[in-house]
GROMACS .gro file of C-alpha atoms in nm:
model
  429
    1MET     CA    1   9.320  -2.798  -3.068
    2ASP     CA    2   9.531  -3.107  -3.096
    3LYS     CA    3   9.859  -2.847  -3.141
    4LEU     CA    4   9.740  -2.665  -2.845
    5PHE     CA    5   9.703  -2.943  -2.584
    6LYS     CA    6   9.890  -3.224  -2.749
    7LEU     CA    7   9.591  -3.471  -2.743
    8LYS     CA    8   9.727  -3.717  -2.966
    9GLN     CA    9  10.046  -3.704  -2.780
   10ASN     CA   10   9.880  -3.809  -2.492
   11ASN     CA   11   9.672  -4.050  -2.614
   12THR     CA   12   9.316  -3.879  -2.621
   13ASN     CA   13   9.058  -3.687  -2.811
   14ILE     CA   14   8.827  -3.416  -2.789
   15ARG     CA   15   8.526  -3.662  -2.699
   16THR     CA   16   8.749  -3.827  -2.422
   17GLU     CA   17   8.848  -3.480  -2.269
   18ILE     CA   18   8.485  -3.339  -2.247
   19VAL     CA   19   8.358  -3.664  -2.091
   20GLY     CA   20   8.662  -3.607  -1.832
   21GLY     CA   21   8.577  -3.272  -1.786
   22VAL     CA   22   8.218  -3.299  -1.747
   23THR     CA   23   8.268  -3.583  -1.481
   24THR     CA   24   8.516  -3.381  -1.272
   25PHE     CA   25   8.299  -3.076  -1.262
   26LEU     CA   26   7.995  -3.300  -1.148
   27THR     CA   27   8.177  -3.461  -0.885
   28MET     CA   28   8.312  -3.134  -0.752
   29VAL     CA   29   7.994  -2.874  -0.826
   30TYR     CA   30   7.912  -2.919  -0.494
   31ILE     CA   31   8.154  -2.658  -0.400
   32ILE     CA   32   7.972  -2.374  -0.532
   33VAL     CA   33   7.693  -2.450  -0.285
   34VAL     CA   34   7.888  -2.570   0.002
   35ASN     CA   35   8.186  -2.278  -0.001
   36PRO     CA   36   7.909  -2.017   0.034
   37ALA     CA   37   7.732  -2.218   0.297
   38ILE     CA   38   8.028  -2.237   0.535
   39LEU     CA   39   8.179  -1.871   0.484
   40SER     CA   40   7.817  -1.712   0.515
   41SER     CA   41   7.840  -1.891   0.880
   42ALA     CA   42   8.110  -1.619   0.930
   43GLY     CA   43   7.918  -1.336   0.835
   44VAL     CA   44   8.001  -1.324   0.456
   45PRO     CA   45   7.714  -1.245   0.230
   46PHE     CA   46   7.598  -1.609   0.051
   47ASN     CA   47   7.576  -1.442  -0.306
   48GLN     CA   48   7.921  -1.292  -0.284
   49VAL     CA   49   8.085  -1.624  -0.177
   50PHE     CA   50   7.921  -1.805  -0.471
   51MET     CA   51   8.043  -1.570  -0.722
   52ALA     CA   52   8.368  -1.564  -0.557
   53THR     CA   53   8.407  -1.918  -0.577
   54VAL     CA   54   8.312  -1.963  -0.941
   55ILE     CA   55   8.548  -1.681  -1.026
   56SER     CA   56   8.865  -1.827  -0.858
   57ALA     CA   57   8.746  -2.182  -0.999
   58VAL     CA   58   8.739  -2.040  -1.344
   59VAL     CA   59   9.050  -1.839  -1.324
   60GLY     CA   60   9.272  -2.121  -1.178
   61THR     CA   61   9.148  -2.392  -1.389
   62LEU     CA   62   9.204  -2.222  -1.698
   63CYS     CA   63   9.560  -2.117  -1.610
   64MET     CA   64   9.608  -2.493  -1.519
   65ALA     CA   65   9.475  -2.571  -1.859
   66PHE     CA   66   9.660  -2.331  -2.102
   67PHE     CA   67  10.011  -2.317  -1.892
   68ALA     CA   68  10.051  -2.654  -1.723
   69ASN     CA   69   9.824  -2.864  -1.985
   70TYR     CA   70   9.674  -3.070  -1.686
   71PRO     CA   71   9.323  -3.211  -1.647
   72ILE     CA   72   9.357  -3.061  -1.270
   73ALA     CA   73   9.059  -2.847  -1.160
   74ILE     CA   74   9.123  -2.568  -0.909
   75ALA     CA   75   8.876  -2.415  -0.671
   76PRO     CA   76   8.828  -2.286  -0.320
   77GLY     CA   77   8.914  -2.593  -0.067
   78MET     CA   78   8.724  -2.782   0.151
   79GLY     CA   79   8.900  -2.772   0.522
   80MET     CA   80   9.057  -2.433   0.443
   81ASN     CA   81   8.705  -2.271   0.440
   82ALA     CA   82   8.609  -2.415   0.760
   83TYR     CA   83   8.929  -2.312   0.897
   84PHE     CA   84   8.872  -1.946   0.766
   85ALA     CA   85   8.526  -1.971   0.952
   86SER     CA   86   8.667  -2.070   1.266
   87VAL     CA   87   8.932  -1.800   1.258
   88VAL     CA   88   8.644  -1.518   1.227
   89ALA     CA   89   8.504  -1.703   1.512
   90THR     CA   90   8.809  -1.724   1.760
   91GLN     CA   91   8.971  -1.398   1.670
   92GLY     CA   92   8.680  -1.191   1.730
   93LEU     CA   93   8.754  -0.965   1.407
   94SER     CA   94   8.562  -0.908   1.071
   95TYR     CA   95   8.566  -1.153   0.783
   96GLN     CA   96   8.745  -0.839   0.570
   97VAL     CA   97   9.035  -0.852   0.804
   98ILE     CA   98   9.056  -1.220   0.767
   99PHE     CA   99   9.019  -1.198   0.393
  100GLY     CA  100   9.341  -0.985   0.414
  101THR     CA  101   9.533  -1.250   0.559
  102VAL     CA  102   9.421  -1.485   0.283
  103PHE     CA  103   9.509  -1.215   0.027
  104LEU     CA  104   9.881  -1.164   0.193
  105ALA     CA  105   9.906  -1.552   0.218
  106GLY     CA  106   9.822  -1.576  -0.172
  107ILE     CA  107  10.074  -1.298  -0.282
  108ILE     CA  108  10.342  -1.479  -0.093
  109PHE     CA  109  10.221  -1.787  -0.242
  110MET     CA  110  10.241  -1.632  -0.604
  111LEU     CA  111  10.616  -1.521  -0.504
  112LEU     CA  112  10.703  -1.866  -0.422
  113SER     CA  113  10.563  -2.017  -0.694
  114PHE     CA  114  10.837  -1.801  -0.914
  115THR     CA  115  11.103  -1.995  -0.737
  116THR     CA  116  11.204  -2.341  -0.754
  117LEU     CA  117  11.102  -2.413  -0.384
  118ARG     CA  118  10.789  -2.621  -0.443
  119GLU     CA  119  10.903  -2.789  -0.762
  120THR     CA  120  11.222  -2.870  -0.544
  121LEU     CA  121  10.967  -3.013  -0.261
  122ILE     CA  122  10.802  -3.250  -0.516
  123GLU     CA  123  11.118  -3.386  -0.637
  124ALA     CA  124  11.262  -3.437  -0.285
  125ILE     CA  125  10.973  -3.637  -0.145
  126PRO     CA  126  11.060  -3.982  -0.168
  127SER     CA  127  10.837  -4.253  -0.340
  128SER     CA  128  10.722  -4.396  -0.022
  129LEU     CA  129  10.568  -4.074   0.066
  130LYS     CA  130  10.432  -3.981  -0.293
  131PHE     CA  131  10.255  -4.330  -0.305
  132GLY     CA  132  10.164  -4.283   0.096
  133ILE     CA  133   9.988  -3.967  -0.035
  134THR     CA  134   9.826  -4.071  -0.341
  135SER     CA  135   9.688  -4.372  -0.110
  136GLY     CA  136   9.578  -4.142   0.164
  137ILE     CA  137   9.388  -3.918  -0.049
  138GLY     CA  138   9.217  -4.214  -0.226
  139LEU     CA  139   9.098  -4.347   0.133
  140PHE     CA  140   9.032  -3.953   0.222
  141ILE     CA  141   8.785  -3.914  -0.067
  142ALA     CA  142   8.625  -4.267  -0.062
  143PHE     CA  143   8.561  -4.210   0.324
  144LEU     CA  144   8.385  -3.871   0.224
  145GLY     CA  145   8.179  -4.075  -0.044
  146LEU     CA  146   8.074  -4.311   0.233
  147LYS     CA  147   7.992  -4.040   0.469
  148MET     CA  148   7.800  -3.816   0.217
  149SER     CA  149   7.590  -4.112   0.137
  150GLY     CA  150   7.519  -4.221   0.474
  151ILE     CA  151   7.680  -4.586   0.422
  152VAL     CA  152   7.863  -4.481   0.740
  153VAL     CA  153   7.765  -4.268   1.000
  154PRO     CA  154   7.887  -4.116   1.354
  155ASN     CA  155   7.894  -4.374   1.629
  156GLU     CA  156   7.939  -4.322   1.990
  157THR     CA  157   8.112  -4.670   2.074
  158ASN     CA  158   8.351  -4.678   1.766
  159MET     CA  159   8.324  -4.314   1.621
  160VAL     CA  160   8.180  -4.452   1.270
  161GLY     CA  161   7.918  -4.722   1.218
  162PHE     CA  162   7.715  -4.873   0.934
  163GLY     CA  163   7.457  -4.655   0.821
  164ASP     CA  164   7.075  -4.702   0.759
  165LEU     CA  165   7.052  -4.930   0.423
  166HIS     CA  166   6.668  -4.832   0.426
  167ALA     CA  167   6.734  -4.422   0.417
  168PRO     CA  168   6.608  -4.347   0.076
  169GLY     CA  169   6.967  -4.140  -0.016
  170THR     CA  170   7.168  -4.432   0.111
  171LEU     CA  171   6.988  -4.670  -0.145
  172LEU     CA  172   7.003  -4.445  -0.430
  173THR     CA  173   7.391  -4.440  -0.353
  174LEU     CA  174   7.429  -4.837  -0.341
  175ALA     CA  175   7.225  -4.821  -0.691
  176GLY     CA  176   7.427  -4.576  -0.847
  177LEU     CA  177   7.767  -4.775  -0.697
  178PHE     CA  178   7.641  -5.106  -0.837
  179ILE     CA  179   7.549  -4.954  -1.181
  180THR     CA  180   7.866  -4.809  -1.218
  181LEU     CA  181   8.078  -5.088  -1.087
  182ILE     CA  182   7.886  -5.293  -1.376
  183LEU     CA  183   7.992  -5.039  -1.612
  184MET     CA  184   8.337  -5.016  -1.491
  185THR     CA  185   8.347  -5.406  -1.507
  186TRP     CA  186   8.235  -5.406  -1.882
  187LYS     CA  187   8.509  -5.150  -1.972
  188VAL     CA  188   8.239  -4.899  -2.073
  189LYS     CA  189   8.373  -4.566  -2.180
  190GLY     CA  190   8.265  -4.264  -1.932
  191ALA     CA  191   8.142  -4.523  -1.717
  192LEU     CA  192   8.141  -4.270  -1.410
  193PHE     CA  193   7.973  -4.015  -1.606
  194ILE     CA  194   7.720  -4.241  -1.741
  195GLY     CA  195   7.677  -4.388  -1.380
  196MET     CA  196   7.601  -4.046  -1.248
  197ILE     CA  197   7.342  -3.976  -1.519
  198ALA     CA  198   7.177  -4.307  -1.411
  199THR     CA  199   7.175  -4.202  -1.056
  200GLY     CA  200   7.038  -3.857  -1.123
  201VAL     CA  201   6.746  -4.033  -1.347
  202ILE     CA  202   6.651  -4.264  -1.068
  203GLY     CA  203   6.665  -3.993  -0.802
  204PHE     CA  204   6.420  -3.768  -0.998
  205PHE     CA  205   6.170  -4.053  -1.073
  206THR     CA  206   6.205  -4.150  -0.703
  207GLY     CA  207   6.144  -3.782  -0.598
  208GLN     CA  208   6.501  -3.727  -0.427
  209LEU     CA  209   6.613  -3.483  -0.725
  210LYS     CA  210   6.388  -3.189  -0.723
  211PHE     CA  211   6.444  -2.864  -0.914
  212ALA     CA  212   6.317  -2.546  -0.808
  213GLY     CA  213   6.348  -2.384  -1.146
  214VAL     CA  214   6.623  -2.391  -1.419
  215VAL     CA  215   6.778  -2.034  -1.508
  216LEU     CA  216   6.822  -1.747  -1.250
  217ALA     CA  217   7.027  -1.418  -1.306
  218PRO     CA  218   7.378  -1.442  -1.142
  219PRO     CA  219   7.451  -1.215  -0.851
  220VAL     CA  220   7.694  -0.919  -0.876
  221PRO     CA  221   8.024  -0.988  -0.782
  222VAL     CA  222   8.188  -0.761  -0.480
  223PHE     CA  223   8.520  -0.676  -0.553
  224PHE     CA  224   8.797  -0.599  -0.290
  225ASP     CA  225   8.606  -0.643   0.024
  226MET     CA  226   8.893  -0.665   0.271
  227ASP     CA  227   9.110  -0.498   0.520
  228ILE     CA  228   9.478  -0.556   0.473
  229ALA     CA  229   9.581  -0.286   0.726
  230GLY     CA  230   9.373  -0.503   0.993
  231VAL     CA  231   9.622  -0.784   0.941
  232PHE     CA  232   9.907  -0.575   1.033
  233SER     CA  233   9.722  -0.355   1.328
  234ASN     CA  234   9.603  -0.699   1.482
  235GLY     CA  235   9.948  -0.861   1.423
  236LEU     CA  236   9.794  -1.184   1.218
  237TYR     CA  237  10.119  -1.302   1.098
  238THR     CA  238  10.071  -1.679   1.223
  239ILE     CA  239   9.713  -1.659   1.054
  240VAL     CA  240   9.875  -1.577   0.735
  241PHE     CA  241  10.158  -1.824   0.763
  242ALA     CA  242   9.895  -2.104   0.858
  243PHE     CA  243   9.697  -2.037   0.565
  244LEU     CA  244  10.006  -2.027   0.357
  245LEU     CA  245  10.136  -2.333   0.491
  246VAL     CA  246   9.805  -2.538   0.437
  247THR     CA  247   9.743  -2.432   0.088
  248ILE     CA  248  10.107  -2.520  -0.012
  249PHE     CA  249  10.109  -2.873   0.109
  250ASP     CA  250   9.722  -2.930   0.033
  251THR     CA  251   9.794  -2.830  -0.322
  252THR     CA  252  10.144  -3.013  -0.348
  253GLY     CA  253  10.004  -3.330  -0.220
  254THR     CA  254   9.673  -3.331  -0.437
  255LEU     CA  255   9.885  -3.250  -0.732
  256ILE     CA  256  10.130  -3.542  -0.664
  257GLY     CA  257   9.799  -3.761  -0.602
  258VAL     CA  258   9.648  -3.690  -0.933
  259ALA     CA  259   9.969  -3.681  -1.140
  260GLU     CA  260  10.083  -4.011  -1.003
  261GLN     CA  261   9.747  -4.155  -1.105
  262ALA     CA  262   9.735  -4.011  -1.446
  263GLY     CA  263  10.093  -4.127  -1.503
  264PHE     CA  264  10.242  -3.788  -1.543
  265MET     CA  265  10.506  -3.822  -1.261
  266LYS     CA  266  10.864  -3.883  -1.461
  267ASN     CA  267  11.139  -4.016  -1.231
  268GLY     CA  268  11.005  -3.844  -0.938
  269LYS     CA  269  10.928  -3.508  -1.123
  270LEU     CA  270  10.631  -3.333  -1.248
  271PRO     CA  271  10.684  -3.183  -1.582
  272ARG     CA  272  10.563  -2.806  -1.592
  273ALA     CA  273  10.520  -2.804  -1.201
  274LYS     CA  274  10.598  -2.447  -1.196
  275ALA     CA  275  10.309  -2.358  -1.409
  276ALA     CA  276  10.064  -2.608  -1.234
  277LEU     CA  277  10.165  -2.439  -0.883
  278MET     CA  278  10.115  -2.084  -1.017
  279ALA     CA  279   9.756  -2.165  -1.118
  280ASP     CA  280   9.654  -2.230  -0.754
  281ALA     CA  281   9.833  -1.943  -0.633
  282THR     CA  282   9.664  -1.725  -0.869
  283ALA     CA  283   9.312  -1.855  -0.780
  284THR     CA  284   9.378  -1.795  -0.411
  285THR     CA  285   9.494  -1.428  -0.456
  286ILE     CA  286   9.212  -1.353  -0.720
  287GLY     CA  287   8.959  -1.538  -0.497
  288SER     CA  288   9.034  -1.347  -0.175
  289MET     CA  289   8.987  -1.021  -0.366
  290PHE     CA  290   8.656  -1.131  -0.435
  291GLY     CA  291   8.563  -1.296  -0.111
  292THR     CA  292   8.651  -1.646  -0.069
  293SER     CA  293   8.889  -1.891   0.128
  294PRO     CA  294   9.205  -2.011  -0.014
  295SER     CA  295   9.187  -2.245  -0.346
  296THR     CA  296   9.380  -2.578  -0.408
  297ALA     CA  297   9.412  -2.825  -0.685
  298TYR     CA  298   9.087  -3.060  -0.629
  299VAL     CA  299   9.131  -3.414  -0.551
  300GLU     CA  300   8.780  -3.471  -0.729
  301SER     CA  301   8.991  -3.413  -1.076
  302THR     CA  302   9.090  -3.810  -1.040
  303SER     CA  303   8.731  -3.900  -1.154
  304GLY     CA  304   8.787  -3.695  -1.465
  305VAL     CA  305   9.140  -3.855  -1.498
  306ALA     CA  306   8.966  -4.220  -1.440
  307ALA     CA  307   8.724  -4.117  -1.730
  308GLY     CA  308   9.022  -4.048  -1.965
  309GLY     CA  309   9.103  -3.671  -1.907
  310ARG     CA  310   9.459  -3.636  -1.986
  311THR     CA  311   9.509  -3.266  -2.099
  312GLY     CA  312   9.443  -2.920  -2.048
  313LEU     CA  313   9.107  -2.941  -2.246
  314THR     CA  314   8.963  -3.120  -1.965
  315SER     CA  315   9.014  -2.844  -1.760
  316VAL     CA  316   8.901  -2.589  -2.005
  317VAL     CA  317   8.543  -2.811  -1.992
  318ILE     CA  318   8.542  -2.785  -1.621
  319ALA     CA  319   8.610  -2.399  -1.618
  320ILE     CA  320   8.350  -2.339  -1.911
  321LEU     CA  321   8.095  -2.543  -1.697
  322PHE     CA  322   8.170  -2.360  -1.385
  323ALA     CA  323   8.125  -2.020  -1.579
  324ILE     CA  324   7.784  -2.151  -1.705
  325SER     CA  325   7.673  -2.239  -1.349
  326ILE     CA  326   7.605  -1.915  -1.241
  327PHE     CA  327   7.301  -1.905  -1.463
  328PHE     CA  328   7.205  -2.263  -1.352
  329THR     CA  329   7.202  -2.226  -0.961
  330PRO     CA  330   6.848  -2.415  -0.911
  331ILE     CA  331   6.992  -2.704  -1.132
  332ILE     CA  332   7.337  -2.658  -0.955
  333GLY     CA  333   7.186  -2.653  -0.617
  334ALA     CA  334   6.982  -2.966  -0.686
  335ILE     CA  335   7.280  -3.175  -0.785
  336ALA     CA  336   7.499  -3.052  -0.532
  337ASN     CA  337   7.229  -3.099  -0.242
  338LEU     CA  338   7.218  -3.500  -0.347
  339SER     CA  339   7.517  -3.645  -0.263
  340ALA     CA  340   7.417  -3.997  -0.403
  341ILE     CA  341   7.512  -3.869  -0.724
  342THR     CA  342   7.886  -3.804  -0.662
  343ALA     CA  343   7.940  -4.040  -0.399
  344PRO     CA  344   7.974  -4.360  -0.605
  345VAL     CA  345   8.240  -4.184  -0.830
  346LEU     CA  346   8.431  -4.083  -0.519
  347ILE     CA  347   8.415  -4.437  -0.357
  348ILE     CA  348   8.538  -4.592  -0.694
  349VAL     CA  349   8.821  -4.334  -0.761
  350GLY     CA  350   8.927  -4.388  -0.412
  351CYS     CA  351   8.987  -4.766  -0.531
  352PHE     CA  352   9.204  -4.652  -0.824
  353MET     CA  353   9.433  -4.454  -0.613
  354MET     CA  354   9.537  -4.734  -0.403
  355GLU     CA  355   9.750  -4.874  -0.669
  356GLY     CA  356  10.059  -4.720  -0.551
  357LEU     CA  357  10.055  -4.930  -0.229
  358ALA     CA  358  10.212  -5.211  -0.427
  359ARG     CA  359  10.511  -5.037  -0.487
  360ILE     CA  360  10.588  -4.909  -0.134
  361ASP     CA  361  10.844  -5.129   0.013
  362TRP     CA  362  10.679  -5.266   0.318
  363LYS     CA  363  10.984  -5.478   0.422
  364THR     CA  364  11.191  -5.141   0.518
  365PHE     CA  365  11.023  -4.981   0.813
  366ASP     CA  366  11.179  -4.660   0.762
  367GLU     CA  367  11.006  -4.637   0.432
  368ALA     CA  368  10.687  -4.832   0.531
  369PHE     CA  369  10.582  -4.657   0.849
  370PRO     CA  370  10.567  -4.292   0.735
  371ALA     CA  371  10.364  -4.387   0.414
  372PHE     CA  372  10.123  -4.595   0.657
  373ALA     CA  373  10.089  -4.282   0.892
  374ILE     CA  374   9.991  -4.076   0.595
  375ILE     CA  375   9.748  -4.335   0.461
  376LEU     CA  376   9.608  -4.349   0.823
  377THR     CA  377   9.553  -3.998   0.936
  378MET     CA  378   9.423  -3.846   0.600
  379PRO     CA  379   9.110  -4.005   0.637
  380LEU     CA  380   9.092  -4.010   1.001
  381THR     CA  381   9.141  -3.634   1.031
  382SER     CA  382   8.968  -3.536   0.712
  383SER     CA  383   9.285  -3.322   0.640
  384ILE     CA  384   9.515  -3.393   0.360
  385ALA     CA  385   9.757  -3.129   0.509
  386THR     CA  386   9.773  -3.316   0.834
  387GLY     CA  387   9.824  -3.649   0.662
  388ILE     CA  388  10.120  -3.494   0.486
  389SER     CA  389  10.262  -3.332   0.826
  390ILE     CA  390  10.283  -3.680   0.990
  391GLY     CA  391  10.490  -3.823   0.690
  392PHE     CA  392  10.710  -3.537   0.666
  393ILE     CA  393  10.788  -3.548   1.049
  394THR     CA  394  10.813  -3.953   1.068
  395TYR     CA  395  11.017  -4.004   0.754
  396PRO     CA  396  11.336  -3.780   0.822
  397LEU     CA  397  11.309  -3.908   1.210
  398LEU     CA  398  11.301  -4.258   1.109
  399LYS     CA  399  11.607  -4.241   0.842
  400LEU     CA  400  11.801  -4.008   1.083
  401VAL     CA  401  11.777  -4.307   1.358
  402SER     CA  402  11.837  -4.572   1.115
  403GLY     CA  403  12.181  -4.427   1.015
  404LYS     CA  404  12.033  -4.324   0.694
  405GLY     CA  405  11.998  -3.959   0.761
  406LYS     CA  406  12.216  -3.853   0.478
  407ASP     CA  407  11.974  -4.024   0.238
  408VAL     CA  408  11.709  -3.778   0.313
  409HIS     CA  409  11.689  -3.408   0.145
  410TRP     CA  410  11.750  -3.119   0.350
  411ILE     CA  411  11.408  -2.972   0.266
  412LEU     CA  412  11.244  -3.271   0.412
  413TYR     CA  413  11.443  -3.191   0.759
  414LEU     CA  414  11.331  -2.819   0.711
  415PHE     CA  415  10.964  -2.870   0.671
  416GLY     CA  416  10.952  -3.163   0.949
  417ILE     CA  417  11.077  -2.914   1.197
  418ILE     CA  418  10.816  -2.668   1.065
  419PHE     CA  419  10.516  -2.907   1.126
  420VAL     CA  420  10.662  -3.017   1.459
  421LEU     CA  421  10.632  -2.644   1.558
  422GLN     CA  422  10.325  -2.605   1.404
  423MET     CA  423  10.153  -2.894   1.559
  424ILE     CA  424  10.254  -2.767   1.906
  425PHE     CA  425  10.194  -2.419   1.874
  426PHE     CA  426   9.948  -2.336   1.578
  427PRO     CA  427   9.727  -2.671   1.583
  428ALA     CA  428   9.464  -2.726   1.325
  429HIS     CA  429   9.089  -2.731   1.461
   0.00000   0.00000   0.00000
């Protein structure tokens, strides 16, 4: 085990890796309930998406474990599933045709992963943008935790307002948050995981966590329920490109965010980047074959890293738990439906990810503003990809007008132009 995952070299052990894997799994397990719910609104059978979600998560996460040796989980991405549903609704086409666009995007994605394009992209992104991306993701997931728990709610006057502290779910979240904060302050190992267990126990005894059974036979997976010919006959090339573009930058941004927090980045480079990037490309392609939207590296992986996970063994644990989950849908559904269990973790991990702010040169405006723009737009638009787009547009522009255009890698100019065109002609909704 130590030779395979280099545990000693990464200053970790089997117990810590298991805790990290369980922690990440518990913070992202909602996807196996939420993803089918979103895609079923586009007409895809719930059980088909459920099995496709688990299959793509297991395949992608195991690829990440054995080929890249990183504690990063892969699963169908939030945001991309909503985009899938909106495309089905607006195009007036069957979901099988749109799965064809996801499949083709996945194939192109895999081919690009064999090249050095995505590695070059990671190395070309300047430090200020990398720290901006990490911090932006931190605010994004912390805000997600606040929304999930009802601590912040929609407000007509100011878009967002303070929630009802008398609501049972909000009270439970606050209880779980303070329990976890105390454990973190005491430097208790596995504090995030223990905090979730404590919150779940309180939820059970207050009647908020209810189990409608324990074990249920898994649904039969459906294979290759797609219409690739329909993609060409309907000329859906821009849809393929949109899925490709969003997946590339969602995953690249998340990988950078998690890698920075875990200390994997070396001189601005991510070791074994090609293997890590191939994992989500494989998951996207396989997932589309069984019936789900594109997969991506999960920002919730930061919770497992915060709990001590440092190697692919953490990812193996996550994959095993996903595989086992197909037999325990009643329990999984109950945990996923009680956001108070996972919301405190997202809020605390968001704090961890703000560390990079201290390393941004705030006195140099053309470095500071693009990072600020990323940090601002990610949580406000609920899109990692949009935040990255804004950063890629503003950074080369400001460098160019300040006479430092030669310091910017050509690939930033290329993607800056692509993002401008994408926002004008193919805006995300």
